[in-house]
Coordinates of C-alpha atoms in Angstrom, one line a residue:
Q1098 CA -10.9 1.0 -14.8
V1099 CA -7.2 1.2 -13.2
Q1100 CA -4.6 -0.7 -13.5
L1101 CA -2.1 -1.3 -11.1
V1102 CA 1.4 -2.2 -11.2
E1103 CA 3.5 -3.1 -7.8
S1104 CA 7.4 -2.8 -8.2
G1105 CA 10.2 -2.7 -5.0
G1106 CA 9.8 -5.6 -3.4
G1107 CA 13.1 -7.8 -2.6
L1108 CA 15.2 -9.3 0.3
V1109 CA 16.4 -7.0 2.8
Q1110 CA 18.1 -7.7 6.1
A1111 CA 16.1 -6.8 9.5
G1112 CA 16.5 -3.2 10.2
G1113 CA 17.0 -2.2 6.8
S1114 CA 14.3 -0.5 4.1
L1115 CA 12.7 -0.4 1.1
R1116 CA 10.6 1.5 -1.2
L1117 CA 7.8 0.3 -2.4
S1118 CA 5.9 1.7 -5.3
C1119 CA 2.8 0.9 -7.2
A1120 CA 1.7 2.6 -10.8
A1121 CA -1.3 3.7 -11.7
S1122 CA -2.7 3.9 -15.2
G1123 CA -6.2 4.9 -15.6
R1124 CA -9.3 6.5 -13.6
T1125 CA -7.6 8.2 -10.5
F1126 CA -10.4 10.5 -10.3
S1127 CA -12.2 10.4 -6.2
M1128 CA -10.1 7.5 -5.4
Y1129 CA -8.1 6.5 -2.5
A1130 CA -4.5 3.7 -2.7
A1131 CA -3.8 1.7 -0.4
W1132 CA -1.3 -0.7 1.0
F1133 CA -2.2 -4.1 1.9
R1134 CA 0.5 -7.4 2.7
Q1135 CA -0.4 -10.9 3.4
A1136 CA 2.5 -12.6 5.5
P1137 CA 2.4 -17.1 3.9
G1138 CA -0.6 -18.7 6.4
K1139 CA -2.5 -15.2 7.6
E1140 CA -4.7 -13.2 6.3
R1141 CA -4.4 -10.0 4.5
E1142 CA -3.2 -6.9 6.2
F1143 CA -3.9 -3.6 6.2
V1144 CA -1.1 -1.3 5.6
A1145 CA -1.9 2.5 5.1
A1146 CA -3.7 4.4 2.5
I1147 CA -4.1 7.9 0.8
R1148 CA -6.2 10.2 -0.7
W1149 CA -4.7 10.7 -4.3
S1150 CA -5.7 14.2 -4.5
G1151 CA -5.5 15.3 -1.1
S1152 CA -2.5 14.5 1.4
S1153 CA -5.5 12.3 3.6
T1154 CA -3.1 9.0 4.9
Y1155 CA -4.4 6.4 6.9
Y1156 CA -2.4 4.0 8.3
N1157 CA -2.6 0.6 10.7
D1158 CA -1.7 1.8 14.2
S1159 CA 0.9 -1.6 14.3
L1160 CA 2.9 -0.4 11.3
K1161 CA 2.9 3.4 11.6
G1162 CA 5.8 5.1 12.6
R1163 CA 7.9 2.2 10.7
F1164 CA 5.7 2.8 7.3
T1165 CA 4.5 6.1 5.4
I1166 CA 2.9 5.9 2.1
S1167 CA 3.4 9.4 0.2
R1168 CA 1.7 9.5 -3.8
D1169 CA 3.3 11.5 -6.4
N1170 CA 0.7 12.4 -8.8
A1171 CA 2.4 13.8 -11.8
K1172 CA 4.6 10.2 -12.4
N1173 CA 0.7 8.9 -11.2
T1174 CA 2.6 6.9 -8.6
V1175 CA 1.7 6.0 -5.1
S1176 CA 4.7 4.7 -2.7
L1177 CA 5.4 2.9 0.8
Q1178 CA 8.9 3.6 2.3
M1179 CA 9.0 0.9 4.5
N1180 CA 11.7 1.7 7.3
S1181 CA 13.1 -0.5 9.9
L1182 CA 12.2 -4.0 8.5
K1183 CA 11.4 -7.0 10.9
P1184 CA 11.3 -10.6 9.8
E1185 CA 7.0 -10.4 10.7
D1186 CA 7.3 -7.7 8.1
T1187 CA 7.9 -10.8 5.1
A1188 CA 4.6 -10.8 3.4
V1189 CA 3.3 -10.1 -0.2
Y1190 CA 3.0 -6.6 -0.5
Y1191 CA -0.7 -5.3 -2.8
C1192 CA -1.4 -2.1 -3.6
A1193 CA -4.8 -1.6 -4.0
V1194 CA -7.4 1.3 -5.0
Q1195 CA -10.9 2.2 -3.3
Y1196 CA -13.4 4.5 -5.2
G1197 CA -15.3 7.1 -3.4
S1198 CA -15.5 10.7 -1.8
S1199 CA -14.4 8.8 2.1
W1200 CA -11.7 6.1 3.3
S1201 CA -13.1 3.5 4.5
P1202 CA -11.1 -0.5 5.4
F1203 CA -13.9 -2.3 6.0
R1204 CA -15.5 -1.4 1.7
G1205 CA -14.0 -3.8 -0.4
M1206 CA -11.3 -2.1 -3.2
D1207 CA -11.9 -1.7 -6.2
Y1208 CA -9.1 -2.9 -7.8
W1209 CA -5.4 -5.3 -7.4
G1210 CA -2.5 -4.9 -8.6
K1211 CA -0.4 -8.9 -8.1
G1212 CA 1.8 -8.1 -6.0
T1213 CA 5.5 -7.7 -4.6
L1214 CA 7.4 -9.8 -2.2
V1215 CA 9.0 -8.3 0.6
S1216 CA 11.3 -10.8 2.5
V1217 CA 13.1 -10.0 5.5
S1218 CA 16.1 -12.1 6.6
S1219 CA 16.8 -11.9 10.4

């Protein structure tokens, strides 16, 4: 079992940057950590994922180049650096983990955080 706590959300102007963090406590072995987001009135959307012990990363192609996922094993955190933010990036951002030997966006996530709100003003 793992507990996830997101932080770093807030209000930012278009073109600005934010860095989200997700602190994980509990089992991190054979785990992939990911960020999802859900905008008002829309379905939850995959943003990025990273292997907890390794360098493999996966991105939503539409966001790659503006968003970067990273992790700090010493601090048990995974971060999402978001640059050149747009109003359409406004959403609740969720941290989630998936256990397994490989990443699959089509397999359900095992645990979710409660989310952190990102609002981008025009």
